[in-house]
Short mmCIF file of C-alpha atoms in Angstrom, two decimals:
data_model
loop_
_atom_site.label_atom_id
_atom_site.label_comp_id
_atom_site.label_asym_id
_atom_site.label_seq_id
_atom_site.Cartn_x
_atom_site.Cartn_y
_atom_site.Cartn_z
CA MET A 1 58.31 -263.06 -113.22
CA GLY A 2 58.26 -259.54 -114.66
CA LYS A 3 60.28 -258.93 -117.81
CA LEU A 4 61.92 -255.77 -119.04
CA ASP A 5 63.82 -254.99 -122.22
CA PHE A 6 66.55 -252.46 -121.56
CA TRP A 7 67.56 -250.69 -124.78
CA PHE A 8 70.72 -248.68 -124.55
CA GLU A 9 73.53 -246.88 -126.37
CA TYR A 10 77.03 -247.08 -124.89
CA GLY A 11 77.73 -243.39 -125.51
CA SER A 12 74.66 -242.12 -123.66
CA THR A 13 75.44 -240.24 -120.48
CA TYR A 14 72.23 -240.82 -118.53
CA THR A 15 72.43 -244.49 -119.43
CA TYR A 16 75.30 -244.79 -116.97
CA LEU A 17 72.92 -244.13 -114.08
CA THR A 18 70.69 -246.95 -115.27
CA VAL A 19 73.53 -249.39 -115.92
CA ALA A 20 74.87 -248.72 -112.43
CA ARG A 21 71.47 -249.29 -110.82
CA MET A 22 69.81 -251.93 -112.98
CA HIS A 23 71.12 -255.12 -111.42
CA ALA A 24 70.18 -254.19 -107.85
CA MET A 25 66.82 -252.69 -108.75
CA ALA A 26 65.71 -255.48 -111.05
CA SER A 27 66.81 -258.11 -108.51
CA ARG A 28 64.88 -256.39 -105.75
CA HIS A 29 61.70 -256.54 -107.82
CA GLY A 30 62.41 -260.00 -109.24
CA ILE A 31 62.46 -258.73 -112.81
CA GLU A 32 64.25 -260.46 -115.64
CA VAL A 33 66.09 -257.91 -117.77
CA ARG A 34 67.16 -258.36 -121.36
CA TRP A 35 70.08 -256.05 -122.09
CA ARG A 36 69.60 -254.78 -125.64
CA PRO A 37 72.46 -252.67 -127.00
CA PHE A 38 71.70 -250.68 -130.14
CA LEU A 39 73.20 -247.76 -132.05
CA LEU A 40 71.54 -244.46 -131.29
CA ALA A 41 73.49 -242.50 -133.94
CA PRO A 42 71.43 -243.61 -136.96
CA ILE A 43 68.21 -242.86 -135.06
CA MET A 44 69.53 -239.43 -134.07
CA VAL A 45 70.52 -238.72 -137.67
CA GLU A 46 66.97 -239.53 -138.76
CA GLN A 47 65.72 -237.03 -136.19
CA GLY A 48 68.00 -234.38 -137.70
CA LEU A 49 70.25 -234.52 -134.64
CA ALA A 50 73.45 -235.79 -136.20
CA GLN A 51 75.44 -234.44 -133.27
CA GLY A 52 73.20 -236.13 -130.73
CA PRO A 53 70.74 -234.77 -128.23
CA PHE A 54 73.01 -232.40 -126.30
CA LEU A 55 75.99 -231.05 -128.26
CA PRO A 56 73.95 -228.67 -130.43
CA PHE A 57 72.31 -227.16 -127.32
CA PRO A 58 74.91 -225.53 -125.06
CA GLN A 59 72.54 -224.66 -122.21
CA LYS A 60 71.03 -228.12 -122.22
CA LEU A 61 74.50 -229.65 -122.39
CA ARG A 62 75.68 -227.65 -119.37
CA TYR A 63 72.53 -228.62 -117.51
CA MET A 64 73.02 -232.29 -118.37
CA TRP A 65 76.40 -232.45 -116.65
CA ARG A 66 75.09 -230.84 -113.50
CA ASP A 67 71.93 -232.92 -113.47
CA LEU A 68 73.93 -236.14 -113.93
CA GLU A 69 76.20 -235.27 -111.05
CA ARG A 70 73.27 -234.42 -108.76
CA ARG A 71 71.37 -237.57 -109.64
CA ALA A 72 74.40 -239.82 -109.29
CA ALA A 73 74.84 -238.39 -105.78
CA ALA A 74 71.14 -238.84 -104.99
CA HIS A 75 71.28 -242.48 -106.11
CA GLY A 76 74.62 -243.19 -104.44
CA VAL A 77 76.17 -243.97 -107.82
CA PRO A 78 79.94 -243.28 -108.07
CA TYR A 79 80.56 -240.47 -110.54
CA ARG A 80 83.56 -238.83 -112.09
CA ARG A 81 82.96 -236.68 -115.11
CA PRO A 82 84.74 -238.16 -118.13
CA SER A 83 87.31 -235.98 -119.90
CA ARG A 84 85.84 -236.54 -123.33
CA TYR A 85 82.33 -236.55 -124.74
CA PRO A 86 80.92 -238.13 -126.77
CA PRO A 87 82.87 -241.36 -127.17
CA ASN A 88 83.00 -243.54 -130.28
CA THR A 89 80.84 -246.54 -129.46
CA LEU A 90 80.58 -248.71 -132.57
CA LEU A 91 83.09 -251.37 -131.52
CA THR A 92 81.77 -251.45 -127.95
CA ALA A 93 78.23 -251.89 -129.23
CA ARG A 94 79.36 -254.77 -131.43
CA ILE A 95 80.95 -256.51 -128.46
CA GLY A 96 77.89 -255.78 -126.35
CA THR A 97 75.73 -257.32 -129.06
CA LEU A 98 77.83 -260.46 -129.11
CA ALA A 99 77.72 -260.51 -125.31
CA ALA A 100 73.94 -260.21 -125.37
CA ALA A 101 73.71 -263.17 -127.72
CA GLU A 102 75.96 -265.19 -125.41
CA GLY A 103 74.51 -264.09 -122.06
CA TRP A 104 77.29 -261.89 -120.63
CA CYS A 105 76.11 -258.43 -121.69
CA ALA A 106 75.17 -257.15 -118.23
CA GLY A 107 78.58 -257.81 -116.68
CA PHE A 108 80.43 -256.50 -119.71
CA THR A 109 78.34 -253.35 -119.90
CA GLU A 110 78.59 -252.61 -116.18
CA ARG A 111 82.37 -252.80 -116.42
CA VAL A 112 82.55 -250.67 -119.60
CA PHE A 113 80.46 -247.95 -117.99
CA ALA A 114 82.25 -248.16 -114.63
CA LEU A 115 85.63 -247.69 -116.32
CA HIS A 116 84.30 -244.70 -118.26
CA TRP A 117 82.41 -243.04 -115.42
CA THR A 118 84.54 -243.76 -112.38
CA GLU A 119 88.09 -244.14 -113.74
CA ASP A 120 87.92 -241.94 -116.86
CA VAL A 121 88.91 -244.84 -119.11
CA GLU A 122 86.96 -243.83 -122.19
CA ILE A 123 84.36 -246.13 -123.69
CA GLY A 124 85.50 -247.40 -127.08
CA THR A 125 89.21 -247.23 -126.33
CA GLU A 126 91.39 -250.33 -126.24
CA ALA A 127 92.04 -249.79 -122.53
CA ASN A 128 88.35 -249.75 -121.76
CA LEU A 129 87.47 -252.79 -123.84
CA GLN A 130 90.45 -254.86 -122.69
CA GLY A 131 89.72 -253.93 -119.10
CA ALA A 132 86.09 -254.91 -119.35
CA LEU A 133 86.82 -258.18 -121.14
CA ALA A 134 89.62 -259.08 -118.75
CA ALA A 135 87.29 -258.56 -115.78
CA LEU A 136 85.05 -261.25 -117.26
CA GLY A 137 87.93 -263.60 -118.10
CA LYS A 138 87.31 -263.25 -121.83
CA ASP A 139 90.01 -263.55 -124.47
CA PRO A 140 90.02 -260.11 -126.14
CA ALA A 141 91.39 -261.31 -129.50
CA ASP A 142 88.75 -264.00 -129.76
CA VAL A 143 85.93 -261.68 -128.72
CA LEU A 144 87.04 -258.90 -131.07
CA ALA A 145 87.17 -261.27 -134.01
CA ARG A 146 83.70 -262.64 -133.35
CA ALA A 147 82.27 -259.20 -132.55
CA GLN A 148 83.38 -258.01 -135.98
CA SER A 149 82.05 -260.96 -137.91
CA ALA A 150 79.48 -260.23 -140.59
CA GLU A 151 76.90 -262.19 -138.59
CA ASN A 152 77.40 -260.12 -135.45
CA LYS A 153 77.46 -256.80 -137.32
CA GLN A 154 74.11 -257.77 -138.77
CA ARG A 155 72.79 -258.57 -135.28
CA LEU A 156 73.55 -255.02 -134.19
CA LYS A 157 71.89 -253.59 -137.29
CA ASP A 158 68.86 -255.74 -136.62
CA ALA A 159 68.72 -254.63 -132.99
CA THR A 160 68.89 -250.98 -134.07
CA ASP A 161 66.08 -251.56 -136.55
CA GLU A 162 64.06 -253.30 -133.85
CA ALA A 163 64.59 -250.38 -131.46
CA LYS A 164 63.46 -247.96 -134.15
CA ALA A 165 60.38 -250.03 -134.89
CA LEU A 166 59.49 -249.94 -131.18
CA GLY A 167 59.57 -246.14 -131.30
CA VAL A 168 62.83 -245.85 -129.35
CA PHE A 169 64.38 -242.41 -129.92
CA GLY A 170 66.84 -242.12 -127.04
CA SER A 171 68.79 -244.03 -124.44
CA PRO A 172 68.10 -245.53 -121.99
CA SER A 173 64.72 -246.85 -123.05
CA PHE A 174 62.69 -249.64 -121.51
CA VAL A 175 59.91 -251.80 -122.85
CA ALA A 176 57.71 -253.57 -120.32
CA ASN A 177 54.45 -255.30 -121.22
CA GLY A 178 54.38 -253.41 -124.52
CA GLU A 179 54.90 -250.00 -122.91
CA LEU A 180 57.84 -247.80 -123.87
CA PHE A 181 59.62 -245.70 -121.26
CA TRP A 182 62.46 -243.30 -121.98
CA GLY A 183 65.11 -242.00 -119.64
CA ASP A 184 66.90 -243.13 -116.51
CA ASP A 185 64.32 -241.13 -114.59
CA ARG A 186 61.64 -243.53 -115.82
CA LEU A 187 63.43 -246.69 -114.60
CA GLU A 188 61.32 -247.00 -111.46
CA GLU A 189 58.13 -246.54 -113.47
CA ALA A 190 59.21 -249.11 -116.07
CA LEU A 191 60.05 -251.67 -113.37
CA ALA A 192 56.67 -251.10 -111.74
CA TRP A 193 55.03 -251.61 -115.13
CA ALA A 194 56.98 -254.84 -115.63
CA ILE A 195 55.51 -256.35 -112.47
CA GLY A 196 52.06 -255.01 -113.32
CA ALA A 197 52.00 -252.59 -110.38
CA MET B 1 61.12 -220.76 -95.44
CA GLY B 2 62.39 -222.36 -98.64
CA LYS B 3 61.96 -220.43 -101.87
CA LEU B 4 61.52 -221.67 -105.39
CA ASP B 5 61.27 -219.83 -108.70
CA PHE B 6 58.98 -221.68 -111.08
CA TRP B 7 59.70 -220.69 -114.68
CA PHE B 8 57.10 -221.81 -117.17
CA GLU B 9 55.65 -221.46 -120.65
CA TYR B 10 51.86 -221.72 -121.05
CA GLY B 11 52.13 -223.91 -124.15
CA SER B 12 54.31 -226.56 -122.55
CA THR B 13 52.63 -229.90 -122.11
CA TYR B 14 54.59 -231.29 -119.17
CA THR B 15 54.16 -227.96 -117.40
CA TYR B 16 50.52 -228.88 -116.84
CA LEU B 17 51.58 -231.67 -114.47
CA THR B 18 53.59 -229.17 -112.44
CA VAL B 19 50.90 -226.50 -112.43
CA ALA B 20 48.38 -229.05 -111.23
CA ARG B 21 50.65 -230.26 -108.42
CA MET B 22 52.59 -227.18 -107.37
CA HIS B 23 50.25 -225.64 -104.84
CA ALA B 24 49.77 -228.81 -102.79
CA MET B 25 53.40 -229.89 -102.96
CA ALA B 26 54.89 -226.51 -102.12
CA SER B 27 52.41 -226.07 -99.25
CA ARG B 28 53.29 -229.48 -97.83
CA HIS B 29 56.96 -228.52 -97.73
CA GLY B 30 56.34 -224.93 -96.64
CA ILE B 31 57.98 -223.50 -99.76
CA GLU B 32 57.24 -220.07 -101.14
CA VAL B 33 56.91 -220.25 -104.93
CA ARG B 34 57.35 -217.36 -107.34
CA TRP B 35 55.42 -218.10 -110.52
CA ARG B 36 57.54 -216.78 -113.39
CA PRO B 37 55.90 -216.97 -116.82
CA PHE B 38 58.20 -216.49 -119.78
CA LEU B 39 58.14 -217.14 -123.52
CA LEU B 40 59.86 -220.34 -124.53
CA ALA B 41 59.54 -219.72 -128.28
CA PRO B 42 62.46 -217.25 -128.61
CA ILE B 43 64.68 -219.59 -126.58
CA MET B 44 63.65 -222.54 -128.75
CA VAL B 45 64.37 -220.54 -131.90
CA GLU B 46 67.87 -219.81 -130.59
CA GLN B 47 68.35 -223.54 -130.09
CA GLY B 48 67.38 -224.12 -133.73
CA LEU B 49 64.08 -225.65 -132.65
CA ALA B 50 61.64 -223.16 -134.12
CA GLN B 51 58.87 -225.76 -133.98
CA GLY B 52 59.55 -226.55 -130.34
CA PRO B 53 60.95 -229.60 -128.64
CA PHE B 54 58.51 -232.25 -129.92
CA LEU B 55 56.87 -231.45 -133.26
CA PRO B 56 59.99 -232.11 -135.36
CA PHE B 57 60.42 -235.53 -133.72
CA PRO B 58 57.43 -237.79 -134.44
CA GLN B 59 58.54 -240.69 -132.24
CA LYS B 60 59.31 -238.39 -129.33
CA LEU B 61 56.02 -236.59 -129.86
CA ARG B 62 54.06 -239.83 -129.78
CA TYR B 63 55.93 -240.87 -126.65
CA MET B 64 55.23 -237.53 -124.99
CA TRP B 65 51.47 -237.98 -125.20
CA ARG B 66 51.61 -241.46 -123.74
CA ASP B 67 54.08 -240.46 -121.03
CA LEU B 68 51.94 -237.46 -120.04
CA GLU B 69 48.87 -239.63 -119.74
CA ARG B 70 50.69 -242.24 -117.64
CA ARG B 71 52.23 -239.65 -115.34
CA ALA B 72 48.99 -237.74 -114.90
CA ALA B 73 47.40 -241.02 -113.81
CA ALA B 74 50.30 -241.82 -111.49
CA HIS B 75 50.04 -238.39 -109.86
CA GLY B 76 46.24 -238.42 -109.72
CA VAL B 77 46.12 -235.36 -111.99
CA PRO B 78 42.96 -235.08 -114.15
CA TYR B 79 43.91 -235.41 -117.80
CA ARG B 80 42.12 -235.10 -121.09
CA ARG B 81 44.28 -234.79 -124.17
CA PRO B 82 43.67 -231.42 -125.83
CA SER B 83 42.46 -231.43 -129.45
CA ARG B 84 45.12 -229.00 -130.63
CA TYR B 85 48.84 -228.68 -130.07
CA PRO B 86 50.68 -226.40 -129.70
CA PRO B 87 48.54 -223.44 -128.65
CA ASN B 88 49.36 -219.77 -129.25
CA THR B 89 50.43 -218.48 -125.86
CA LEU B 90 51.59 -214.87 -126.28
CA LEU B 91 48.49 -213.19 -124.90
CA THR B 92 48.16 -215.69 -122.07
CA ALA B 93 51.79 -215.12 -121.12
CA ARG B 94 51.20 -211.38 -121.08
CA ILE B 95 48.25 -211.77 -118.72
CA GLY B 96 50.24 -214.22 -116.60
CA THR B 97 53.04 -211.67 -116.41
CA LEU B 98 50.64 -208.96 -115.24
CA ALA B 99 49.18 -211.44 -112.78
CA ALA B 100 52.65 -212.26 -111.44
CA ALA B 101 53.32 -208.55 -110.89
CA GLU B 102 50.02 -208.24 -109.03
CA GLY B 103 50.10 -211.49 -107.06
CA TRP B 104 47.39 -213.58 -108.74
CA CYS B 105 49.48 -215.61 -111.19
CA ALA B 106 49.09 -219.00 -109.47
CA GLY B 107 45.30 -218.94 -109.45
CA PHE B 108 45.10 -217.63 -113.01
CA THR B 109 47.58 -220.17 -114.32
CA GLU B 110 45.95 -223.11 -112.57
CA ARG B 111 42.64 -222.19 -114.16
CA VAL B 112 44.13 -221.63 -117.63
CA PHE B 113 45.79 -225.04 -117.53
CA ALA B 114 42.77 -226.79 -116.03
CA LEU B 115 40.53 -225.46 -118.81
CA HIS B 116 43.02 -226.61 -121.44
CA TRP B 117 43.82 -230.01 -119.95
CA THR B 118 40.54 -231.14 -118.47
CA GLU B 119 37.86 -229.38 -120.54
CA ASP B 120 39.67 -228.96 -123.87
CA VAL B 121 39.22 -225.19 -123.79
CA GLU B 122 42.41 -224.23 -125.60
CA ILE B 123 44.97 -221.98 -123.96
CA GLY B 124 45.13 -218.62 -125.72
CA THR B 125 41.53 -218.65 -126.90
CA GLU B 126 39.05 -216.07 -125.72
CA ALA B 127 36.99 -218.77 -124.00
CA ASN B 128 39.99 -219.93 -122.01
CA LEU B 129 41.14 -216.46 -120.96
CA GLN B 130 37.66 -215.22 -120.11
CA GLY B 131 36.98 -218.38 -118.15
CA ALA B 132 40.17 -218.09 -116.16
CA LEU B 133 39.70 -214.39 -115.45
CA ALA B 134 36.06 -214.84 -114.50
CA ALA B 135 37.01 -217.56 -112.02
CA LEU B 136 39.18 -214.98 -110.24
CA GLY B 137 36.55 -212.24 -110.45
CA LYS B 138 38.71 -210.13 -112.76
CA ASP B 139 37.33 -207.73 -115.34
CA PRO B 140 38.57 -209.15 -118.66
CA ALA B 141 38.55 -205.83 -120.54
CA ASP B 142 40.56 -204.12 -117.84
CA VAL B 143 43.05 -206.98 -117.55
CA LEU B 144 43.50 -207.30 -121.31
CA ALA B 145 44.21 -203.59 -121.67
CA ARG B 146 46.80 -203.60 -118.92
CA ALA B 147 48.33 -206.89 -120.08
CA GLN B 148 48.95 -205.34 -123.48
CA SER B 149 50.45 -202.11 -122.21
CA ALA B 150 53.98 -201.31 -123.31
CA GLU B 151 55.14 -201.62 -119.71
CA ASN B 152 53.73 -205.11 -119.29
CA LYS B 153 54.99 -206.32 -122.66
CA GLN B 154 58.42 -205.22 -121.56
CA ARG B 155 58.04 -207.14 -118.30
CA LEU B 156 57.50 -210.34 -120.25
CA LYS B 157 60.52 -209.62 -122.46
CA ASP B 158 62.60 -209.00 -119.36
CA ALA B 159 61.39 -212.22 -117.75
CA THR B 160 62.29 -214.16 -120.89
CA ASP B 161 65.75 -212.57 -120.91
CA GLU B 162 66.15 -213.40 -117.23
CA ALA B 163 65.17 -217.03 -117.87
CA LYS B 164 67.70 -217.22 -120.69
CA ALA B 165 70.41 -215.74 -118.50
CA LEU B 166 69.69 -218.38 -115.87
CA GLY B 167 70.30 -221.09 -118.45
CA VAL B 168 66.63 -222.04 -118.79
CA PHE B 169 66.06 -223.93 -122.04
CA GLY B 170 62.71 -225.62 -121.44
CA SER B 171 59.56 -225.62 -119.34
CA PRO B 172 58.92 -226.23 -116.53
CA SER B 173 62.17 -225.12 -114.93
CA PHE B 174 62.89 -224.44 -111.30
CA VAL B 175 65.56 -222.43 -109.57
CA ALA B 176 66.18 -223.14 -105.89
CA ASN B 177 69.18 -221.83 -103.99
CA GLY B 178 70.93 -221.06 -107.27
CA GLU B 179 70.38 -224.53 -108.72
CA LEU B 180 68.51 -225.04 -111.98
CA PHE B 181 66.19 -228.01 -112.46
CA TRP B 182 64.35 -228.82 -115.66
CA GLY B 183 61.22 -230.87 -116.13
CA ASP B 184 58.14 -231.79 -114.16
CA ASP B 185 59.98 -234.96 -113.20
CA ARG B 186 62.49 -232.83 -111.29
CA LEU B 187 59.85 -231.03 -109.19
CA GLU B 188 60.39 -233.20 -106.13
CA GLU B 189 64.16 -232.75 -106.38
CA ALA B 190 63.83 -228.97 -106.76
CA LEU B 191 61.54 -228.73 -103.74
CA ALA B 192 63.99 -230.77 -101.69
CA TRP B 193 66.77 -228.44 -102.81
CA ALA B 194 64.69 -225.42 -101.81
CA ILE B 195 64.47 -226.64 -98.23
CA GLY B 196 68.13 -227.63 -98.20
CA ALA B 197 67.36 -231.36 -97.89
#
């Protein structure tokens, strides 16, 4: 069975297209996906892009919104442009990290992104997190407490360090058979690599 | 017949993949392509990226070379990594601009890129320009003189201003039916847009 590591940041716009497509595409190709949340902000800061990859570049930012909308339509992915950008993703990433350790990261992440990108319930807000946890039947108070434990905070730091060591510099990124791919528009290529095509 | 404006910078790496594929792909879809050279450097400087989109970002730069190689292989495009990056492209862009005005830009540009990307004859060098002009049966002295005329220099400035006004922020970019697309990996989408698909 092919394996793929899916490295992602909850605040990344293009990552939504991947999150929305990953389950169906990986299933179709019989690929086992490890969902690996990390924090992109520290990596961006190291690149001298403290405001992220789009905000400092107005033309690129404008293009991004249009491109996202076009590609969502092309992929049949529901899309409603969120009111606010970028969101604050630290708490969501901590919960995602806990979820990854416990095996429910995919479902949690799909719901977080769907709320943000189809119902304009912003990632990182209480409404978004409660909604995503409720959909999975999780007890929010319990999850929040464990997500903010020292152990789990360290897990997220370690994941971010691991991403950096792999050469990850943006989200989404994929690692398949030792090869790094960056961008939702490389998902097909990464999946093909995972099955050795 | 569908129409596409192909905006490009001679020093852009990913642009090679487009230059190598454009003729065959546009012909297959019956699309008329206007080759529009411009200078990316002034636009990059305005974005605060005086060193371009890759050099300041070592991880992204490393990824770019690997990604280029993989995608060239996937597209069946001959590829040999050039010894030097980035090249100095002002003179080449001036000749390309003259060529665009006179209707021989595609052939010139294909040869310039092929020399750079398959024979390691660097873009902007005398060997590259002479080789490309000779392949088209052009008199280099005559072309160089006209390429460096005040009128032609102004043409290139105007083209760069036009690109900027269209929201172009990188190379390759495509404009089809008023829609802007950026990146070699959007070529298929831009061609589809050009034919209204």
